[in-house]
Amino acid sequence: MPTVDLSVTSLRELNQALHEQSDPGNDRHWIVKNPKGQHALAAGVDAELDIDIEGHVGYYCAGMNKQAKITVHGNAGVGVAENMMSGVVHVKGDASQSAGATGRGGLLIIDGNASARCGISMKGIDIVVKGDIGHMSAFMGQAGRLVVFGDAGEALGDSLYEARIYVRGAVTSLGADCVEKPMEDKHREELAALIDAAGATGEVDIGEFRRYGSARSLYNFKVDNVSAY
Amino acid sequence: MTTAKIPTTVPRQSATFDDYTLSEIRRAAATGLYDIRGAGSKRKLPNFDDLLFLGASISRYPLEGYREKCGTDVVLGTRFAKKPIELKTPVTIAGMSFGSLSAQAKEALGRGASAMGTSTTTGDGGMTPEERGHSDKLVYQLLPSRYGMNPDDLRMADAIEVVVGQGAKPGGGGMLLGQKISERVAEMRTLPQGIDQRSACRHPDWTGPDDLEVKILELREITDWEKPIYVKIGATRPYYDTSLAVKSGADVVVLDGMQGGTAATQEVFIEHVGIPLLAAIRPAVQALQDLGMHRKVQLIVSGGIRNGADVAKALALGADAVAIGTAALVALGDNDPQWAEEYAALGSEAGAYDDWHEGRDPAGITTQDPELAKRLDPVAAGRRLRNYLAVLTLEAQTIARACGKSHLHNLEPEDLVATTIESAAMARVPLAGTGWIPGQGGF
Ligand SMILES: Cc1cc2nc3c(=O)[nH]c(=O)nc-3n(C[C@H](O)[C@H](O)[C@H](O)COP(=O)(O)O)c2cc1C
């Protein structure tokens, strides 16, 4: 089990080593010590690795991740798992702004809270936040699902395309073209599966969630929508 | 009995409310929406035509046209990238999205550019296999929308261009109207088919130069520090933006003036935001010089480049290379008089057709309609682009040799004068026949 101590090894050496693991062999499980808020940790990994980062990370940890399961045993800075393609990124603490931004696949789990713009421009990623999320989350969300156990800040789902949002707590306000939609059985099933994937089955009552999505009224330019552009 | 005729004045059109203005008021009143169009600024702006070269004579001697070498090569990305890009000519093809352009047009751009040893650039819609396959050197754009962005394409690219802004619309996001969101375009962008797509104007995961520095670090880490990283800005405050791009770790700065083309933008944005390229180059070069980075961080400029004289003038003012968009499309066949009747049927005319957002381009370039797109033969169009790029290069060399330069990069501001006070002030070269550079030297 390779252990990389970032007080000795450089960020560059770590990422280079991780990028060379396309044939993981025996070294599937990596441990990274002393991350001390460094940026771009484990960015661009494309291998079935299990990477445990023992501490807080800076910006863009696990950026563009493919396949790997990356666990941050601490808090994450801006843009954790940005543009993730596949795999799982699990933040045990809180996450800063733009968590999972533009993500195209995979699952991002945040045990704590996520700040503003969580899931901004999401394109297929699934995000499960066990705490609250900040303002402008899922802005222009195109595809994928965002599940929030706590509350959501202002302008949730502004200019939303086809991303689907489930929030258990209060929503301060909905953004332009984002509306509440009825929860049907298929939505409850979808939600249950996401909560299960996040390893949180039984932690929350699915009946308490509400569903939000696009009203699709801004999909084409119309004079009557001018105030929303 | 004769009646005295009272003389009347002839009907007089207003210079303020000219025909175009009146038609726009009527259009606005009928629709309630701003006018959206393609191409760049159409009004008269100070440009390179206002500059002239001082050829060599007694005080400087020229180079022989066919015998003495005049180099045209340029290397981009020497600051940090392990694999800088080497181009044979300093004329590159600017980023134009698949979506705004047909797959055939993208292929033709790749063919033409590759034949001349230069690069082409993706756009707001991701990388297509056609384009990668036909471009020897391909720059991959990272835009606010991040449509189609993925690490595999990032690694397949020869350079990465972080797009902060575009000359046609500094501070604005992309637009692609429903007619052009075909099934393939929709799938590449993860959008529903047929919607009017507005892409974001700000990047989703960074704001400001400190964040940008970290973003660039991330891109370098993902690609193992191999690729040159460009930062593209629309010309507004070029001194500060260039300084901040350099501070953020850019290898190359791409500076796009307000004449720069676009696939679809509000007319008011195209014509009223940003500054002409002529006014933007010197402040950008000044920023590089002040930081000791001129020629270390390369500068590519674009926005209304048409001929080899424009190329030579841009380089003389301190740019390392230029990029072309509109001119490349015209070389492929855009706005060609052979389609005159069809342009007329669309309420336009050859040379003026700019409704590129509607996807009905008779030349088959700015469209996703398979029948129209078929009209463009990528091989023949690529050949035309290659020829055109060759002419730009030869023309620039002709001027450089006349100025006694053995490389295009040896052209300098001292080789230039201006024919108007405005252009003298903007380009910081003397008004022809005088030693006067307005704005310099204390008054
Ligand atoms: C059809 C078309 C599509 C464009 N798409 C993009 C784009 O996706 N991204 C971008 O940064 N610039 C885009 N541009 C701007 C060009 O990259 C470039 O800045 C501009 O065309 C240069 O000016 P010129 O057209 O006068 O040569 C586009 C321009 C055109 C004409």
XYZ file of C-alpha atoms and ligand atoms in Angstrom:
703
model
C 0.000 0.000 0.000
C 1.891 3.124 -1.186
C 1.938 5.925 1.345
C 2.919 9.359 0.132
C 3.894 11.981 2.679
C 3.446 15.402 1.105
C 5.776 16.982 3.621
C 8.486 14.990 1.829
C 7.114 14.310 -1.653
C 5.989 17.096 -3.987
C 2.513 17.517 -5.437
C 3.982 16.952 -8.894
C 5.572 13.663 -7.917
C 2.355 12.449 -6.334
C 0.158 13.321 -9.317
C 2.675 11.924 -11.793
C 2.764 8.655 -9.845
C -1.030 8.498 -9.741
C -1.224 9.142 -13.493
C 1.078 6.200 -14.122
C -1.216 3.700 -12.405
C -3.335 2.684 -15.386
C -2.401 -0.899 -14.541
C -2.821 -0.704 -10.791
C -1.524 -4.188 -9.959
C -1.174 -4.521 -6.212
C -0.967 -0.842 -5.523
C -4.672 -0.127 -5.579
C -4.863 1.606 -2.236
C -2.918 4.824 -1.803
C -2.598 6.920 1.313
C -1.642 10.569 1.142
C -0.445 12.198 4.333
C 0.044 15.864 5.207
C -1.913 17.394 2.310
C -1.978 20.704 4.216
C -4.431 22.370 1.867
C -2.399 21.906 -1.294
C -4.217 22.465 -4.575
C -4.935 20.038 -7.414
C -4.272 16.976 -5.286
C -5.042 13.737 -7.108
C -6.296 15.731 -10.105
C -6.599 13.910 -13.405
C -6.459 10.360 -12.052
C -7.709 7.760 -14.520
C -7.434 4.390 -12.791
C -9.382 2.243 -10.372
C -7.502 3.424 -7.323
C -8.623 3.934 -3.761
C -6.973 7.119 -2.544
C -7.263 8.271 1.064
C -6.127 11.809 1.703
C -5.572 12.313 5.399
C -6.274 15.976 5.993
C -7.616 19.131 4.383
C -7.186 19.817 0.680
C -7.091 23.052 -1.344
C -8.690 23.840 -4.698
C -9.649 21.279 -7.335
C -8.871 18.119 -5.415
C -9.818 15.118 -7.582
C -10.397 17.454 -10.537
C -11.560 15.605 -13.690
C -11.390 12.309 -11.828
C -12.039 9.108 -13.756
C -12.617 5.769 -12.047
C -10.823 6.433 -8.760
C -12.418 6.508 -5.328
C -10.894 9.451 -3.535
C -11.680 10.157 0.104
C -10.754 13.420 1.757
C -10.520 13.002 5.513
C -10.945 16.681 6.109
C -12.375 19.755 4.361
C -12.065 20.536 0.671
C -11.391 23.867 -1.031
C -12.991 25.323 -4.144
C -14.032 23.022 -6.974
C -13.557 19.613 -5.393
C -14.156 16.936 -8.063
C -14.692 19.620 -10.697
C -15.590 18.115 -14.072
C -15.461 14.593 -12.604
C -16.141 11.936 -15.240
C -16.633 8.815 -13.122
C -15.618 7.257 -9.806
C -16.445 8.450 -6.307
C -15.153 11.430 -4.357
C -16.053 11.535 -0.685
C -15.372 14.591 1.462
C -15.680 13.756 5.134
C -15.752 17.392 6.186
C -17.155 20.517 4.518
C -16.589 21.652 0.954
C -16.044 25.164 -0.369
C -17.616 26.751 -3.454
C -18.307 25.062 -6.765
C -18.125 21.512 -5.429
C -18.641 19.099 -8.311
C -18.753 21.977 -10.821
C -19.475 20.829 -14.402
C -19.110 17.184 -13.307
C -20.106 14.755 -16.024
C -20.379 11.517 -14.104
C -19.520 9.675 -10.914
C -20.671 10.415 -7.389
C -19.573 13.201 -5.056
C -20.471 12.765 -1.394
C -20.012 15.592 1.078
C -20.648 14.648 4.697
C -20.664 18.242 5.906
C -21.904 21.394 4.195
C -21.090 22.673 0.736
C -20.767 26.368 0.001
C -22.090 28.458 -2.889
C -22.478 27.103 -6.430
C -22.482 23.465 -5.450
C -23.083 21.506 -8.660
C -22.806 24.588 -10.886
C -23.210 23.627 -14.579
C -23.407 19.966 -13.567
C -23.524 17.686 -16.601
C -24.317 14.244 -15.313
C -22.615 13.965 -11.939
C -24.556 12.879 -8.841
C -23.930 14.913 -5.707
C -25.114 14.036 -2.217
C -24.571 16.674 0.472
C -25.458 15.620 3.984
C -25.454 19.161 5.326
C -26.564 22.455 3.739
C -25.592 24.051 0.428
C -24.996 27.713 -0.395
C -26.483 30.107 -2.920
C -26.649 29.638 -6.688
C -26.261 25.891 -6.392
C -26.934 23.829 -9.525
C -26.820 27.076 -11.541
C -27.384 26.098 -15.199
C -27.355 22.446 -14.150
C -27.653 20.426 -17.325
C -27.866 16.823 -16.154
C -27.282 14.678 -13.078
C -28.809 14.774 -9.620
C -28.186 16.899 -6.543
C -29.412 15.616 -3.183
C -29.283 17.821 -0.092
C -30.118 16.539 3.381
C -30.118 20.034 4.884
C -31.133 23.452 3.535
C -30.358 25.228 0.265
C -29.404 28.911 -0.079
C -30.729 31.546 -2.464
C -31.438 31.074 -6.152
C -31.326 27.297 -6.176
C -31.245 25.876 -9.699
C -31.145 29.219 -11.466
C -31.428 28.845 -15.277
C -31.683 25.119 -14.772
C -31.648 22.725 -17.691
C -32.264 19.043 -16.994
C -30.448 18.446 -13.683
C -32.767 17.113 -10.934
C -32.640 18.436 -7.396
C -33.895 16.905 -4.121
C -33.771 18.971 -0.938
C -34.935 17.819 2.495
C -34.724 21.124 4.339
C -35.700 24.682 3.544
C -34.888 26.403 0.253
C -34.279 30.141 0.704
C -35.380 30.877 -2.845
C -35.552 29.273 -6.250
C -33.654 30.789 -9.178
C -35.129 31.743 -12.527
C -36.975 28.866 -14.198
C -36.530 26.453 -11.256
C -39.786 25.097 -9.849
C -40.924 22.553 -7.312
C -42.251 19.409 -8.917
C -44.319 16.584 -7.435
C -42.552 13.597 -5.882
C -43.780 10.410 -7.466
C -42.779 6.836 -6.768
C -40.111 6.835 -9.468
C -38.535 9.895 -7.866
C -38.591 8.298 -4.435
C -36.883 5.267 -5.936
C -34.275 7.414 -7.648
C -33.633 9.278 -4.405
C -33.424 6.087 -2.368
C -30.839 4.709 -4.780
C -28.735 7.874 -4.542
C -28.877 7.869 -0.743
C -27.921 4.223 -0.794
C -24.984 4.899 -3.112
C -23.846 7.534 -0.645
C -23.983 4.936 2.124
C -26.623 6.867 4.011
C -29.633 4.584 3.862
C -31.666 4.994 7.030
C -30.096 8.333 7.964
C -32.955 10.344 6.473
C -36.640 9.900 5.740
C -37.224 9.971 2.003
C -40.728 11.287 2.585
C -39.245 14.579 3.825
C -37.584 15.513 0.521
C -39.019 17.837 -2.091
C -38.114 17.775 -5.755
C -37.085 20.718 -7.925
C -36.484 20.935 -11.640
C -36.643 23.146 -14.690
C -39.903 24.776 -15.750
C -38.284 24.847 -19.219
C -39.852 28.217 -19.918
C -36.505 29.868 -20.759
C -35.499 27.233 -23.286
C -36.305 29.519 -26.189
C -35.994 33.295 -26.387
C -39.361 34.949 -25.981
C -40.252 38.567 -25.454
C -42.358 37.742 -22.418
C -39.327 36.317 -20.611
C -37.169 39.373 -21.079
C -36.932 40.123 -17.375
C -35.330 36.739 -16.782
C -32.490 37.039 -19.333
C -50.996 82.798 -66.773
C -48.120 80.938 -65.274
C -47.962 79.811 -61.655
C -44.639 80.377 -60.026
C -43.201 77.054 -58.835
C -42.141 77.198 -55.211
C -38.810 75.465 -54.885
C -38.766 72.602 -52.369
C -35.828 70.932 -50.695
C -34.928 67.396 -51.708
C -35.788 64.692 -49.155
C -32.952 64.494 -46.673
C -32.013 61.364 -44.738
C -30.802 61.845 -41.220
C -27.182 61.026 -40.479
C -28.254 60.119 -36.970
C -31.319 58.108 -37.940
C -29.856 56.419 -40.986
C -31.508 53.531 -42.836
C -29.885 50.872 -40.741
C -30.875 52.595 -37.493
C -34.461 53.017 -38.618
C -34.708 49.396 -39.681
C -33.349 48.292 -36.328
C -35.911 50.389 -34.462
C -38.672 48.771 -36.503
C -37.253 45.319 -35.944
C -36.980 45.924 -32.185
C -40.508 47.292 -32.033
C -41.855 44.248 -33.813
C -40.035 41.585 -31.790
C -39.173 42.953 -28.335
C -35.812 41.154 -28.479
C -32.326 42.392 -29.183
C -30.770 41.642 -32.537
C -28.456 38.657 -32.527
C -25.982 38.062 -35.339
C -22.634 36.583 -36.234
C -19.381 38.130 -37.550
C -17.586 41.077 -35.980
C -18.005 44.818 -35.634
C -19.108 46.333 -38.938
C -18.557 49.997 -38.364
C -15.467 51.976 -39.268
C -12.867 51.704 -36.541
C -9.228 52.737 -36.385
C -7.376 49.761 -37.814
C -4.152 48.610 -39.401
C -4.967 50.440 -42.635
C -4.037 53.597 -40.756
C -0.439 52.404 -40.418
C 2.294 52.362 -43.058
C 5.704 50.717 -43.164
C 8.837 52.717 -43.800
C 10.711 50.568 -46.276
C 14.489 50.513 -46.289
C 16.514 52.990 -48.329
C 19.876 54.584 -47.532
C 19.836 54.444 -43.737
C 18.644 50.806 -43.744
C 19.023 48.281 -46.508
C 16.443 45.765 -47.675
C 16.747 42.018 -48.198
C 16.603 40.391 -51.606
C 13.106 39.047 -52.280
C 13.848 35.489 -53.398
C 17.358 34.852 -52.191
C 17.650 36.159 -48.705
C 15.868 34.282 -45.997
C 13.094 35.817 -43.974
C 12.066 33.467 -41.184
C 8.423 33.012 -40.242
C 8.526 30.309 -37.587
C 7.340 30.834 -34.044
C 7.472 28.746 -30.875
C 4.600 29.129 -28.439
C 4.638 28.013 -24.826
C 8.320 28.249 -23.961
C 7.709 29.522 -20.440
C 6.577 26.379 -18.594
C 5.355 23.745 -21.030
C 7.469 20.658 -21.595
C 6.166 20.490 -25.172
C 5.895 23.962 -26.699
C 4.161 24.325 -30.054
C 6.305 25.054 -33.087
C 4.544 26.751 -35.991
C 5.926 27.418 -39.471
C 3.881 30.568 -39.898
C 2.724 32.997 -37.214
C -0.872 32.887 -38.465
C -3.058 30.530 -36.420
C -6.713 29.593 -36.729
C -8.822 31.024 -33.896
C -11.238 29.014 -31.766
C -14.573 28.450 -33.467
C -16.935 25.921 -32.050
C -18.272 22.795 -33.602
C -21.915 23.723 -33.343
C -21.420 27.187 -34.714
C -19.546 25.565 -37.613
C -20.299 22.311 -39.395
C -18.083 19.279 -38.942
C -16.948 19.711 -42.566
C -15.902 23.303 -41.910
C -13.921 22.244 -38.833
C -12.242 19.545 -40.879
C -11.380 22.052 -43.621
C -9.841 24.403 -41.057
C -7.718 21.537 -39.767
C -6.615 20.538 -43.246
C -5.696 24.054 -44.320
C -3.862 24.895 -41.114
C -1.959 21.606 -41.032
C -0.828 21.992 -44.625
C 0.767 25.310 -43.649
C 2.274 24.009 -40.409
C 0.079 26.049 -38.131
C -2.484 25.318 -35.439
C -6.226 25.346 -35.212
C -8.418 25.698 -32.132
C -11.563 24.020 -30.796
C -14.363 26.193 -29.381
C -17.403 26.341 -27.184
C -18.616 22.842 -27.939
C -15.759 20.476 -27.355
C -13.384 18.575 -29.593
C -14.600 16.444 -32.490
C -12.648 13.474 -33.825
C -12.791 15.039 -37.332
C -11.057 18.116 -36.043
C -8.468 16.277 -33.954
C -7.791 13.925 -36.823
C -7.222 16.647 -39.392
C -5.305 19.124 -37.236
C -1.632 18.420 -36.681
C -1.652 20.985 -33.911
C -4.855 21.555 -32.028
C -5.483 23.999 -29.203
C -8.280 22.899 -26.859
C -10.381 25.635 -25.292
C -11.518 25.617 -21.681
C -14.541 27.913 -21.644
C -17.001 28.907 -18.940
C -19.605 26.500 -20.326
C -17.188 23.542 -20.251
C -19.315 21.818 -22.858
C -17.777 18.465 -23.660
C -14.769 19.154 -21.434
C -12.961 15.980 -20.465
C -9.459 14.933 -19.445
C -8.939 12.623 -22.432
C -9.393 15.437 -24.946
C -7.288 17.651 -22.707
C -4.450 15.148 -22.974
C -4.969 14.764 -26.724
C -4.608 18.502 -27.265
C -1.357 20.202 -28.163
C -2.165 23.255 -26.040
C -4.932 24.433 -23.751
C -6.595 27.832 -24.063
C -8.429 29.191 -21.035
C -11.012 31.514 -22.546
C -11.741 34.465 -20.311
C -13.218 36.624 -23.022
C -13.615 37.276 -26.681
C -13.215 40.586 -28.526
C -16.722 40.514 -29.964
C -18.206 40.249 -26.483
C -15.831 40.837 -23.582
C -17.835 40.009 -20.481
C -20.403 37.952 -22.338
C -21.089 34.259 -22.669
C -21.711 32.138 -25.714
C -24.968 31.692 -27.543
C -26.151 29.019 -29.878
C -29.710 29.180 -31.023
C -32.046 26.242 -31.262
C -31.791 25.790 -35.013
C -28.182 24.759 -34.572
C -28.571 22.458 -31.577
C -28.746 19.318 -33.687
C -28.737 15.887 -32.106
C -24.968 15.629 -32.283
C -24.367 19.138 -30.958
C -26.893 18.562 -28.160
C -25.243 15.342 -27.159
C -21.742 16.852 -27.120
C -22.974 19.698 -24.926
C -25.327 17.612 -22.735
C -28.234 19.894 -23.655
C -31.760 19.261 -24.858
C -32.031 19.468 -28.646
C -33.455 22.644 -30.164
C -33.166 24.970 -27.159
C -31.699 28.471 -27.374
C -28.489 27.916 -25.514
C -26.912 30.702 -23.522
C -23.601 29.770 -21.957
C -22.191 31.333 -18.836
C -19.944 34.396 -18.992
C -17.934 33.494 -15.888
C -16.045 30.335 -15.219
C -17.888 28.086 -12.794
C -14.970 27.342 -10.514
C -12.745 30.386 -10.452
C -12.988 34.162 -10.296
C -10.087 36.574 -10.427
C -6.358 36.172 -10.985
C -5.562 34.318 -7.779
C -8.043 31.576 -8.577
C -6.945 31.508 -12.206
C -3.406 30.778 -11.089
C -4.638 27.722 -9.216
C -6.838 26.674 -12.131
C -3.839 26.797 -14.447
C -1.866 24.766 -11.929
C -4.605 22.134 -11.963
C -4.614 21.973 -15.784
C -0.838 21.577 -15.759
C -1.022 18.847 -13.155
C -3.696 16.945 -15.083
C -1.587 17.066 -18.242
C 1.755 16.548 -16.475
C 3.065 20.019 -17.386
C 3.354 19.072 -21.053
C 0.985 21.501 -22.746
C 1.343 25.216 -23.282
C -1.459 27.062 -21.527
C -2.912 30.083 -23.284
C -5.208 32.651 -21.710
C -7.554 34.379 -24.138
C -8.926 37.821 -23.303
C -11.215 40.228 -25.077
C -9.521 43.600 -25.507
C -10.791 46.010 -22.862
C -8.024 46.768 -20.354
C -5.178 44.985 -22.095
C -2.382 46.273 -19.889
C -3.925 44.922 -16.697
C -5.407 41.771 -18.174
C -2.123 40.818 -19.806
C -0.247 41.463 -16.556
C -2.720 39.332 -14.625
C -2.635 36.518 -17.182
C 1.154 36.448 -16.883
C 0.934 36.551 -13.111
C -1.502 33.639 -13.256
C 1.064 31.534 -15.055
C -0.001 31.742 -18.709
C 2.493 30.575 -21.320
C 0.712 32.511 -24.042
C -1.716 35.447 -23.989
C -4.330 35.633 -26.735
C -5.703 39.128 -27.178
C -8.839 39.555 -29.283
C -9.886 43.040 -30.411
C -13.457 44.237 -30.838
C -13.476 43.563 -34.582
C -13.156 39.872 -33.768
C -15.841 37.626 -35.173
C -18.407 35.666 -33.240
C -20.886 32.939 -34.095
C -23.810 34.660 -32.384
C -23.884 37.707 -30.125
C -26.131 40.667 -29.517
C -25.441 43.389 -32.084
C -25.229 45.987 -29.307
C -22.493 43.955 -27.643
C -20.501 43.465 -30.843
C -20.523 47.158 -31.703
C -20.232 48.821 -28.299
C -18.110 46.764 -25.913
C -14.356 46.418 -26.119
C -11.643 48.302 -27.942
C -10.167 47.940 -31.439
C -7.188 45.638 -31.796
C -5.018 48.547 -32.934
C -5.488 50.194 -29.542
C -4.894 47.006 -27.576
C -1.567 45.649 -28.779
C 0.815 48.248 -27.415
C -0.566 48.220 -23.854
C -0.390 44.410 -23.851
C 3.186 44.452 -25.121
C 4.009 47.147 -22.584
C 2.712 44.887 -19.817
C 4.919 42.041 -21.034
C 7.924 44.355 -21.249
C 7.314 45.799 -17.789
C 7.307 42.259 -16.425
C 10.396 41.276 -18.412
C 8.255 38.724 -20.237
C 8.095 40.003 -23.797
C 8.922 37.070 -26.115
C 8.995 34.759 -23.074
C 5.236 34.743 -22.725
C 4.066 34.855 -26.325
C 1.317 37.193 -27.486
C -1.192 36.147 -30.140
C -3.515 38.884 -31.383
C -6.720 38.680 -33.369
C -9.701 40.708 -34.458
C -10.054 41.801 -38.062
C -6.803 40.409 -39.500
C -7.251 40.254 -43.305
C -3.936 40.244 -45.141
C -0.192 39.966 -44.822
C 0.138 43.678 -44.104
C -2.099 43.274 -41.054
C 0.027 40.326 -39.943
C 3.243 42.302 -40.382
C 1.831 45.321 -38.551
C 0.613 43.227 -35.627
C 4.044 41.629 -35.320
C 5.812 44.967 -35.668
C 3.775 46.270 -32.745
C 5.126 43.396 -30.669
C 2.842 40.385 -31.136
C 4.419 36.967 -31.675
C 1.599 35.609 -33.831
C -1.912 36.376 -34.994
C -5.122 34.378 -35.143
C -7.810 34.568 -37.794
C -11.467 33.590 -37.662
C -13.640 35.496 -40.137
C -10.974 35.606 -42.848
C -10.481 31.852 -42.558
C -14.216 31.298 -43.025
C -14.204 33.552 -46.088
C -11.284 31.570 -47.485
C -13.339 28.398 -47.015
C -16.173 29.993 -48.974
C -18.275 32.023 -46.563
C -20.236 34.926 -48.115
C -19.169 33.880 -51.593
C -20.991 35.647 -54.469
C -21.771 32.250 -56.032
C -24.606 32.019 -53.480
C -25.930 35.514 -54.284
C -29.465 34.372 -54.999
C -29.718 32.390 -51.831
C -28.381 35.230 -49.718
C -31.010 37.466 -51.317
C -33.699 34.941 -50.446
C -32.558 35.211 -46.825
C -32.922 38.987 -46.977
C -29.170 39.571 -47.153
C -26.450 39.668 -49.760
C -23.061 38.123 -50.408
C -20.546 39.963 -48.263
C -23.114 41.122 -45.730
C -24.585 37.804 -44.623
C -24.161 37.577 -40.866
C -27.135 35.552 -39.633
C -24.748 32.754 -38.805
C -26.773 31.885 -35.715
C -29.733 30.795 -37.842
C -27.938 27.817 -39.287
C -29.149 28.476 -42.862
C -25.768 29.423 -44.328
C -25.926 28.848 -48.107
C -22.158 28.227 -48.113
C -22.665 25.332 -45.687
C -20.157 26.624 -43.131
C -22.068 28.101 -40.181
C -24.739 25.430 -40.164
C -25.716 22.066 -38.746
C -28.136 21.319 -41.567
C -26.701 18.184 -43.220
C -27.869 19.191 -46.689
C -26.265 22.629 -46.508
C -23.141 21.311 -44.773
C -22.619 18.870 -47.665
C -22.020 21.830 -49.969
C -18.612 22.391 -48.435
C -15.965 19.998 -49.682
C -13.473 19.888 -46.800
C -10.572 18.968 -49.061
C -11.114 21.785 -51.575
C -11.961 24.276 -48.823
C -8.894 23.200 -46.850
C -6.827 23.800 -49.948
C -8.232 27.331 -50.295
C -7.406 28.055 -46.668
C -3.894 26.725 -47.184
C -3.445 29.008 -50.192
C -4.755 31.974 -48.276
C -2.458 31.282 -45.320
C 0.448 31.013 -47.767
C -0.416 34.434 -49.194
C -0.621 36.007 -45.732
C 2.808 34.609 -44.958
C 4.345 35.679 -48.269
C 2.908 39.173 -47.978
C 4.223 39.589 -44.456
C 7.638 38.373 -45.634
C 7.580 40.815 -48.544
C 7.109 43.694 -46.151
C 9.660 42.394 -43.672
C 12.299 42.028 -46.368
C 11.563 45.530 -47.625
C 12.226 46.709 -44.089
C 15.476 44.755 -44.045
C 14.368 42.041 -41.622
C 15.544 38.449 -41.778
C 12.674 37.281 -39.585
C 9.114 38.527 -39.201
C 9.815 38.956 -35.496
C 12.467 41.529 -36.249
C 9.805 43.967 -37.384
C 9.459 46.720 -34.794
C 7.361 49.805 -34.071
C 10.157 51.930 -35.517
C 9.275 50.491 -38.929
C 5.837 52.079 -38.759
C 4.151 55.460 -39.072
C 0.497 56.397 -38.854
C -1.740 58.304 -41.228
C -4.150 59.572 -38.579
C -3.655 61.127 -35.184
C -5.902 58.491 -33.596
C -3.939 55.593 -34.973
C -0.648 57.281 -34.087
C -1.813 57.590 -30.488
C -3.159 54.050 -30.336
C -0.254 52.315 -32.024
C 2.258 54.643 -30.362
C 4.040 55.346 -33.643
C 4.663 58.814 -35.138
C 2.219 60.538 -37.392
C 3.686 60.139 -40.902
C 6.141 62.866 -41.769
C 6.435 64.024 -38.171
C 8.155 62.850 -35.055
C 4.934 63.217 -33.125
C 3.405 60.355 -31.168
C 0.290 61.782 -29.527
C 0.077 60.974 -25.850
C 3.813 60.321 -25.494
C 6.422 62.730 -24.301
C 4.519 64.701 -21.739
C 1.463 66.126 -23.472
C -18.130 31.384 -36.190
C -17.246 31.811 -35.057
C -17.263 31.061 -33.881
C -16.465 31.439 -32.805
N -16.448 30.656 -31.681
C -15.592 30.960 -30.680
C -15.450 30.105 -29.578
O -16.101 29.074 -29.479
N -14.556 30.435 -28.619
C -13.791 31.562 -28.718
O -12.983 31.815 -27.841
N -13.913 32.394 -29.744
C -14.778 32.106 -30.735
N -14.837 32.927 -31.831
C -13.924 34.080 -31.916
C -12.613 33.697 -32.583
O -11.900 32.784 -31.801
C -11.679 34.907 -32.769
O -11.486 35.538 -31.538
C -12.175 35.915 -33.789
O -12.851 35.276 -34.823
C -11.005 36.699 -34.331
O -11.413 37.765 -35.118
P -11.627 37.694 -36.708
O -12.878 36.900 -36.906
O -11.804 39.098 -37.109
O -10.450 37.044 -37.315
C -15.649 32.593 -32.900
C -15.655 33.332 -34.087
C -16.425 32.965 -35.154
C -16.373 33.784 -36.402
